[in-house]
Amino acid sequence: MGGIEMRMVRQMKTKHVPPTFEEREFHCVLCHVFASQSWNSVFINPGGGLITTGFKACLCSHCKQWSFWYNGKLVVPSDVPVEPAHTDLPADCAIDYAEARDVFSRSPRASAALLRLCIQKLMPHLGEEGSNINADIKSLVSKGLPIAVQQSFDYCRVVGNNAVHPGEIDLNDTPEIAQHLFSMINFIVEDRISRPKEIERLYGLLPEAARQAIEKRDEVQ
């Protein structure tokens, strides 16, 4: 198996699994390692009898640290259960991505609107105009965009549009729909930016004579 295939296998094994209430395995919000989690109810004892609080404590098997959840929502640490930005996400897009992570727990709708803006800013980095997401996707499709990437773009477009304009999706009632936007954007960046960059790097390692022979082979006659 070649280097690129091995890299893809490693990526599949390390796919971000966001912290989710009462799930037994996910990427810890504290140490960011995929590990098993154990859950415990939190009680108070105000006069001899145990009373449930609505809080649950989650212990990570890897870092041995506790996170605390109230009525199914993460409250300590005050982080968000979504994956960080891809390292190759352009800087101007990463600003919106980071803000979307910051507001996700309070407003999935606002988070989705910011990620729609992130997608729009990403388009010029892919050779498109960036003024109309739908037109840019159509242009990318005409240039051979794989269907999985096209569907990822359209998922971000449709969900983002529902965040900006009234639509059929209520993101505050279904935050998991907005949550998927983060992984979709990272998938797009991996396919459109990271993989071509890695292939270019590997191709550059070929002897110069071999590269010149390839270029001569492919010259237009």
PDB file of C-alpha atoms in Angstrom:
ATOM      1  CA  MET A   1       0.000   0.000   0.000  1.00  0.00           C
ATOM      2  CA  GLY A   2       1.387   3.391  -1.026  1.00  0.00           C
ATOM      3  CA  GLY A   3       1.906   6.466   1.093  1.00  0.00           C
ATOM      4  CA  ILE A   4      -1.280   8.229  -0.028  1.00  0.00           C
ATOM      5  CA  GLU A   5      -3.408   5.120   0.604  1.00  0.00           C
ATOM      6  CA  MET A   6      -1.853   4.671   4.057  1.00  0.00           C
ATOM      7  CA  ARG A   7      -2.576   8.311   4.838  1.00  0.00           C
ATOM      8  CA  MET A   8      -6.214   7.880   3.819  1.00  0.00           C
ATOM      9  CA  VAL A   9      -6.526   4.778   6.046  1.00  0.00           C
ATOM     10  CA  ARG A  10      -5.096   6.701   9.000  1.00  0.00           C
ATOM     11  CA  GLN A  11      -7.555   9.529   8.366  1.00  0.00           C
ATOM     12  CA  MET A  12     -10.502   7.138   8.344  1.00  0.00           C
ATOM     13  CA  LYS A  13      -9.362   5.630  11.639  1.00  0.00           C
ATOM     14  CA  THR A  14      -8.916   9.034  13.243  1.00  0.00           C
ATOM     15  CA  LYS A  15     -12.159  10.626  11.981  1.00  0.00           C
ATOM     16  CA  HIS A  16     -13.377  13.051  14.590  1.00  0.00           C
ATOM     17  CA  VAL A  17     -16.182  11.689  16.747  1.00  0.00           C
ATOM     18  CA  PRO A  18     -17.666  14.645  18.622  1.00  0.00           C
ATOM     19  CA  PRO A  19     -18.453  14.441  22.348  1.00  0.00           C
ATOM     20  CA  THR A  20     -22.075  13.365  22.648  1.00  0.00           C
ATOM     21  CA  PHE A  21     -24.209  13.010  25.755  1.00  0.00           C
ATOM     22  CA  GLU A  22     -24.066   9.498  27.257  1.00  0.00           C
ATOM     23  CA  GLU A  23     -22.081   8.045  24.344  1.00  0.00           C
ATOM     24  CA  ARG A  24     -19.450   5.539  25.416  1.00  0.00           C
ATOM     25  CA  GLU A  25     -16.691   6.513  22.954  1.00  0.00           C
ATOM     26  CA  PHE A  26     -15.735   9.823  21.353  1.00  0.00           C
ATOM     27  CA  HIS A  27     -12.913  12.349  21.059  1.00  0.00           C
ATOM     28  CA  CYS A  28     -12.486  13.786  24.536  1.00  0.00           C
ATOM     29  CA  VAL A  29     -13.243  17.503  24.747  1.00  0.00           C
ATOM     30  CA  LEU A  30     -10.284  17.888  27.141  1.00  0.00           C
ATOM     31  CA  CYS A  31      -7.441  15.787  25.707  1.00  0.00           C
ATOM     32  CA  HIS A  32      -8.926  15.413  22.151  1.00  0.00           C
ATOM     33  CA  VAL A  33      -8.049  11.692  22.110  1.00  0.00           C
ATOM     34  CA  PHE A  34     -10.584   9.106  20.947  1.00  0.00           C
ATOM     35  CA  ALA A  35     -11.262   7.136  24.119  1.00  0.00           C
ATOM     36  CA  SER A  36     -13.945   5.324  26.087  1.00  0.00           C
ATOM     37  CA  GLN A  37     -16.026   7.412  28.476  1.00  0.00           C
ATOM     38  CA  SER A  38     -17.855   6.519  31.683  1.00  0.00           C
ATOM     39  CA  TRP A  39     -20.901   8.411  32.935  1.00  0.00           C
ATOM     40  CA  ASN A  40     -22.058   9.115  36.479  1.00  0.00           C
ATOM     41  CA  SER A  41     -25.079  10.988  37.792  1.00  0.00           C
ATOM     42  CA  VAL A  42     -24.377  13.876  40.149  1.00  0.00           C
ATOM     43  CA  PHE A  43     -26.439  14.071  43.335  1.00  0.00           C
ATOM     44  CA  ILE A  44     -26.635  16.482  46.257  1.00  0.00           C
ATOM     45  CA  ASN A  45     -27.285  15.595  49.888  1.00  0.00           C
ATOM     46  CA  PRO A  46     -29.070  18.556  51.503  1.00  0.00           C
ATOM     47  CA  GLY A  47     -30.103  16.973  54.778  1.00  0.00           C
ATOM     48  CA  GLY A  48     -29.553  13.292  54.540  1.00  0.00           C
ATOM     49  CA  GLY A  49     -31.309  12.350  51.330  1.00  0.00           C
ATOM     50  CA  LEU A  50     -29.854  12.182  47.839  1.00  0.00           C
ATOM     51  CA  ILE A  51     -31.460  14.436  45.258  1.00  0.00           C
ATOM     52  CA  THR A  52     -30.680  14.275  41.551  1.00  0.00           C
ATOM     53  CA  THR A  53     -29.374  17.481  40.015  1.00  0.00           C
ATOM     54  CA  GLY A  54     -29.731  16.977  36.277  1.00  0.00           C
ATOM     55  CA  PHE A  55     -25.935  17.008  36.048  1.00  0.00           C
ATOM     56  CA  LYS A  56     -23.865  14.093  34.776  1.00  0.00           C
ATOM     57  CA  ALA A  57     -20.111  13.708  35.055  1.00  0.00           C
ATOM     58  CA  CYS A  58     -18.151  12.047  32.256  1.00  0.00           C
ATOM     59  CA  LEU A  59     -14.732  10.510  32.936  1.00  0.00           C
ATOM     60  CA  CYS A  60     -12.299  10.084  30.042  1.00  0.00           C
ATOM     61  CA  SER A  61     -10.373   6.806  30.214  1.00  0.00           C
ATOM     62  CA  HIS A  62      -7.338   8.394  28.555  1.00  0.00           C
ATOM     63  CA  CYS A  63      -6.720  11.664  30.409  1.00  0.00           C
ATOM     64  CA  LYS A  64      -8.687  10.766  33.599  1.00  0.00           C
ATOM     65  CA  GLN A  65     -10.334  14.186  33.548  1.00  0.00           C
ATOM     66  CA  TRP A  66     -13.995  14.975  34.104  1.00  0.00           C
ATOM     67  CA  SER A  67     -16.408  16.895  31.910  1.00  0.00           C
ATOM     68  CA  PHE A  68     -19.784  17.946  33.284  1.00  0.00           C
ATOM     69  CA  TRP A  69     -23.095  17.990  31.437  1.00  0.00           C
ATOM     70  CA  TYR A  70     -26.449  19.480  32.394  1.00  0.00           C
ATOM     71  CA  ASN A  71     -29.688  18.241  30.873  1.00  0.00           C
ATOM     72  CA  GLY A  72     -27.732  16.682  28.030  1.00  0.00           C
ATOM     73  CA  LYS A  73     -25.550  19.715  27.244  1.00  0.00           C
ATOM     74  CA  LEU A  74     -21.838  20.131  27.880  1.00  0.00           C
ATOM     75  CA  VAL A  75     -21.212  22.920  30.406  1.00  0.00           C
ATOM     76  CA  VAL A  76     -17.697  22.245  31.783  1.00  0.00           C
ATOM     77  CA  PRO A  77     -15.356  22.785  30.065  1.00  0.00           C
ATOM     78  CA  SER A  78     -17.019  25.578  28.118  1.00  0.00           C
ATOM     79  CA  ASP A  79     -15.926  24.102  24.800  1.00  0.00           C
ATOM     80  CA  VAL A  80     -18.032  22.842  21.928  1.00  0.00           C
ATOM     81  CA  PRO A  81     -18.646  19.256  20.769  1.00  0.00           C
ATOM     82  CA  VAL A  82     -17.489  19.838  17.187  1.00  0.00           C
ATOM     83  CA  GLU A  83     -14.208  19.119  15.466  1.00  0.00           C
ATOM     84  CA  PRO A  84     -11.483  21.749  15.063  1.00  0.00           C
ATOM     85  CA  ALA A  85     -10.721  23.246  11.679  1.00  0.00           C
ATOM     86  CA  HIS A  86      -8.581  21.347   9.171  1.00  0.00           C
ATOM     87  CA  THR A  87      -4.997  22.577   9.309  1.00  0.00           C
ATOM     88  CA  ASP A  88      -5.166  23.456   5.597  1.00  0.00           C
ATOM     89  CA  LEU A  89      -8.290  25.592   5.896  1.00  0.00           C
ATOM     90  CA  PRO A  90      -7.249  29.049   4.590  1.00  0.00           C
ATOM     91  CA  ALA A  91      -6.745  31.676   7.283  1.00  0.00           C
ATOM     92  CA  ASP A  92      -9.620  33.945   6.221  1.00  0.00           C
ATOM     93  CA  CYS A  93     -11.992  30.953   6.339  1.00  0.00           C
ATOM     94  CA  ALA A  94     -10.580  29.679   9.636  1.00  0.00           C
ATOM     95  CA  ILE A  95     -11.687  32.887  11.388  1.00  0.00           C
ATOM     96  CA  ASP A  96     -15.344  32.174  10.577  1.00  0.00           C
ATOM     97  CA  TYR A  97     -14.918  28.478  11.399  1.00  0.00           C
ATOM     98  CA  ALA A  98     -13.528  29.330  14.847  1.00  0.00           C
ATOM     99  CA  GLU A  99     -16.375  31.747  15.544  1.00  0.00           C
ATOM    100  CA  ALA A 100     -18.885  29.109  14.410  1.00  0.00           C
ATOM    101  CA  ARG A 101     -17.400  26.666  16.928  1.00  0.00           C
ATOM    102  CA  ASP A 102     -17.578  29.287  19.651  1.00  0.00           C
ATOM    103  CA  VAL A 103     -21.293  29.992  19.207  1.00  0.00           C
ATOM    104  CA  PHE A 104     -22.469  26.474  18.301  1.00  0.00           C
ATOM    105  CA  SER A 105     -23.708  25.487  21.764  1.00  0.00           C
ATOM    106  CA  ARG A 106     -25.632  28.738  22.158  1.00  0.00           C
ATOM    107  CA  SER A 107     -27.006  28.998  18.617  1.00  0.00           C
ATOM    108  CA  PRO A 108     -26.577  26.232  16.015  1.00  0.00           C
ATOM    109  CA  ARG A 109     -28.395  28.533  13.586  1.00  0.00           C
ATOM    110  CA  ALA A 110     -25.817  31.303  13.979  1.00  0.00           C
ATOM    111  CA  SER A 111     -23.070  28.704  13.701  1.00  0.00           C
ATOM    112  CA  ALA A 112     -24.468  27.382  10.414  1.00  0.00           C
ATOM    113  CA  ALA A 113     -24.734  30.912   9.005  1.00  0.00           C
ATOM    114  CA  LEU A 114     -21.050  31.521   9.787  1.00  0.00           C
ATOM    115  CA  LEU A 115     -20.081  28.231   8.136  1.00  0.00           C
ATOM    116  CA  ARG A 116     -22.025  29.222   5.029  1.00  0.00           C
ATOM    117  CA  LEU A 117     -19.866  32.354   4.928  1.00  0.00           C
ATOM    118  CA  CYS A 118     -16.806  30.144   5.443  1.00  0.00           C
ATOM    119  CA  ILE A 119     -17.764  28.100   2.351  1.00  0.00           C
ATOM    120  CA  GLN A 120     -18.287  31.265   0.323  1.00  0.00           C
ATOM    121  CA  LYS A 121     -14.826  32.542   1.315  1.00  0.00           C
ATOM    122  CA  LEU A 122     -13.328  29.157   0.445  1.00  0.00           C
ATOM    123  CA  MET A 123     -14.501  29.310  -3.180  1.00  0.00           C
ATOM    124  CA  PRO A 124     -11.856  31.807  -4.436  1.00  0.00           C
ATOM    125  CA  HIS A 125      -9.180  29.515  -2.988  1.00  0.00           C
ATOM    126  CA  LEU A 126     -10.575  26.834  -5.324  1.00  0.00           C
ATOM    127  CA  GLY A 127     -10.484  29.088  -8.373  1.00  0.00           C
ATOM    128  CA  GLU A 128     -14.100  30.270  -8.261  1.00  0.00           C
ATOM    129  CA  GLU A 129     -15.594  33.756  -7.910  1.00  0.00           C
ATOM    130  CA  GLY A 130     -17.073  33.380  -4.433  1.00  0.00           C
ATOM    131  CA  SER A 131     -20.075  35.613  -5.090  1.00  0.00           C
ATOM    132  CA  ASN A 132     -22.666  32.864  -5.626  1.00  0.00           C
ATOM    133  CA  ILE A 133     -22.138  29.496  -3.940  1.00  0.00           C
ATOM    134  CA  ASN A 134     -24.579  27.642  -6.186  1.00  0.00           C
ATOM    135  CA  ALA A 135     -22.946  28.969  -9.372  1.00  0.00           C
ATOM    136  CA  ASP A 136     -19.505  28.140  -7.984  1.00  0.00           C
ATOM    137  CA  ILE A 137     -20.556  24.550  -7.234  1.00  0.00           C
ATOM    138  CA  LYS A 138     -21.923  24.225 -10.772  1.00  0.00           C
ATOM    139  CA  SER A 139     -18.617  25.491 -12.149  1.00  0.00           C
ATOM    140  CA  LEU A 140     -16.636  23.013 -10.038  1.00  0.00           C
ATOM    141  CA  VAL A 141     -18.900  20.167 -11.210  1.00  0.00           C
ATOM    142  CA  SER A 142     -18.225  21.127 -14.833  1.00  0.00           C
ATOM    143  CA  LYS A 143     -14.519  20.790 -14.052  1.00  0.00           C
ATOM    144  CA  GLY A 144     -14.930  17.235 -12.752  1.00  0.00           C
ATOM    145  CA  LEU A 145     -15.776  17.696  -9.070  1.00  0.00           C
ATOM    146  CA  PRO A 146     -16.366  14.253  -7.487  1.00  0.00           C
ATOM    147  CA  ILE A 147     -19.981  13.669  -6.508  1.00  0.00           C
ATOM    148  CA  ALA A 148     -19.152  13.179  -2.816  1.00  0.00           C
ATOM    149  CA  VAL A 149     -17.530  16.613  -2.694  1.00  0.00           C
ATOM    150  CA  GLN A 150     -20.418  18.160  -4.659  1.00  0.00           C
ATOM    151  CA  GLN A 151     -22.889  16.722  -2.163  1.00  0.00           C
ATOM    152  CA  SER A 152     -20.796  18.061   0.721  1.00  0.00           C
ATOM    153  CA  PHE A 153     -20.839  21.528  -0.832  1.00  0.00           C
ATOM    154  CA  ASP A 154     -24.583  21.374  -1.405  1.00  0.00           C
ATOM    155  CA  TYR A 155     -25.199  20.145   2.139  1.00  0.00           C
ATOM    156  CA  CYS A 156     -23.351  23.209   3.448  1.00  0.00           C
ATOM    157  CA  ARG A 157     -25.191  25.466   1.006  1.00  0.00           C
ATOM    158  CA  VAL A 158     -28.693  24.201   1.816  1.00  0.00           C
ATOM    159  CA  VAL A 159     -28.211  24.054   5.585  1.00  0.00           C
ATOM    160  CA  GLY A 160     -26.506  27.438   5.563  1.00  0.00           C
ATOM    161  CA  ASN A 161     -29.350  28.962   3.536  1.00  0.00           C
ATOM    162  CA  ASN A 162     -31.853  27.656   6.078  1.00  0.00           C
ATOM    163  CA  ALA A 163     -29.845  29.389   8.782  1.00  0.00           C
ATOM    164  CA  VAL A 164     -29.937  32.737   6.964  1.00  0.00           C
ATOM    165  CA  HIS A 165     -33.489  32.550   5.561  1.00  0.00           C
ATOM    166  CA  PRO A 166     -36.623  30.831   6.909  1.00  0.00           C
ATOM    167  CA  GLY A 167     -36.742  27.292   5.565  1.00  0.00           C
ATOM    168  CA  GLU A 168     -37.776  23.731   6.276  1.00  0.00           C
ATOM    169  CA  ILE A 169     -34.937  23.059   8.712  1.00  0.00           C
ATOM    170  CA  ASP A 170     -35.063  24.496  12.252  1.00  0.00           C
ATOM    171  CA  LEU A 171     -31.416  24.254  13.260  1.00  0.00           C
ATOM    172  CA  ASN A 172     -32.011  25.211  16.876  1.00  0.00           C
ATOM    173  CA  ASP A 173     -34.355  22.208  17.169  1.00  0.00           C
ATOM    174  CA  THR A 174     -32.026  19.900  15.196  1.00  0.00           C
ATOM    175  CA  PRO A 175     -28.483  21.029  16.096  1.00  0.00           C
ATOM    176  CA  GLU A 176     -26.969  17.763  14.833  1.00  0.00           C
ATOM    177  CA  ILE A 177     -27.696  18.956  11.271  1.00  0.00           C
ATOM    178  CA  ALA A 178     -25.555  22.038  11.852  1.00  0.00           C
ATOM    179  CA  GLN A 179     -22.947  19.939  13.642  1.00  0.00           C
ATOM    180  CA  HIS A 180     -22.291  17.961  10.473  1.00  0.00           C
ATOM    181  CA  LEU A 181     -21.321  21.159   8.653  1.00  0.00           C
ATOM    182  CA  PHE A 182     -17.976  21.221  10.434  1.00  0.00           C
ATOM    183  CA  SER A 183     -16.985  17.744   9.240  1.00  0.00           C
ATOM    184  CA  MET A 184     -18.282  18.511   5.734  1.00  0.00           C
ATOM    185  CA  ILE A 185     -16.052  21.580   5.463  1.00  0.00           C
ATOM    186  CA  ASN A 186     -13.038  19.632   6.694  1.00  0.00           C
ATOM    187  CA  PHE A 187     -13.786  16.879   4.172  1.00  0.00           C
ATOM    188  CA  ILE A 188     -13.915  19.455   1.362  1.00  0.00           C
ATOM    189  CA  VAL A 189     -10.594  20.986   2.447  1.00  0.00           C
ATOM    190  CA  GLU A 190      -8.972  17.557   2.630  1.00  0.00           C
ATOM    191  CA  ASP A 191     -10.137  16.625  -0.873  1.00  0.00           C
ATOM    192  CA  ARG A 192      -9.673  19.953  -2.667  1.00  0.00           C
ATOM    193  CA  ILE A 193      -6.561  21.341  -0.917  1.00  0.00           C
ATOM    194  CA  SER A 194      -4.687  18.795   1.204  1.00  0.00           C
ATOM    195  CA  ARG A 195      -4.630  15.809  -1.150  1.00  0.00           C
ATOM    196  CA  PRO A 196      -3.503  17.807  -4.231  1.00  0.00           C
ATOM    197  CA  LYS A 197      -0.829  19.473  -2.104  1.00  0.00           C
ATOM    198  CA  GLU A 198       0.408  16.103  -0.866  1.00  0.00           C
ATOM    199  CA  ILE A 199       0.457  14.649  -4.382  1.00  0.00           C
ATOM    200  CA  GLU A 200       2.371  17.697  -5.629  1.00  0.00           C
ATOM    201  CA  ARG A 201       4.874  17.265  -2.796  1.00  0.00           C
ATOM    202  CA  LEU A 202       5.416  13.593  -3.621  1.00  0.00           C
ATOM    203  CA  TYR A 203       5.692  14.324  -7.347  1.00  0.00           C
ATOM    204  CA  GLY A 204       8.354  16.915  -6.555  1.00  0.00           C
ATOM    205  CA  LEU A 205      10.452  14.160  -4.982  1.00  0.00           C
ATOM    206  CA  LEU A 206      10.847  12.436  -8.347  1.00  0.00           C
ATOM    207  CA  PRO A 207      14.222  12.930 -10.063  1.00  0.00           C
ATOM    208  CA  GLU A 208      14.243  16.025 -12.266  1.00  0.00           C
ATOM    209  CA  ALA A 209      15.059  13.956 -15.347  1.00  0.00           C
ATOM    210  CA  ALA A 210      11.973  11.835 -14.783  1.00  0.00           C
ATOM    211  CA  ARG A 211       9.761  14.917 -14.380  1.00  0.00           C
ATOM    212  CA  GLN A 212      11.175  16.470 -17.546  1.00  0.00           C
ATOM    213  CA  ALA A 213      10.472  13.270 -19.457  1.00  0.00           C
ATOM    214  CA  ILE A 214       6.880  13.294 -18.226  1.00  0.00           C
ATOM    215  CA  GLU A 215       6.430  16.945 -19.219  1.00  0.00           C
ATOM    216  CA  LYS A 216       7.859  16.221 -22.669  1.00  0.00           C
ATOM    217  CA  ARG A 217       5.510  13.256 -23.042  1.00  0.00           C
ATOM    218  CA  ASP A 218       2.513  15.439 -22.269  1.00  0.00           C
ATOM    219  CA  GLU A 219       3.448  18.390 -24.479  1.00  0.00           C
ATOM    220  CA  VAL A 220       0.711  19.361 -26.902  1.00  0.00           C
ATOM    221  CA  GLN A 221       1.813  18.445 -30.397  1.00  0.00           C
TER     222      GLN A 221
END
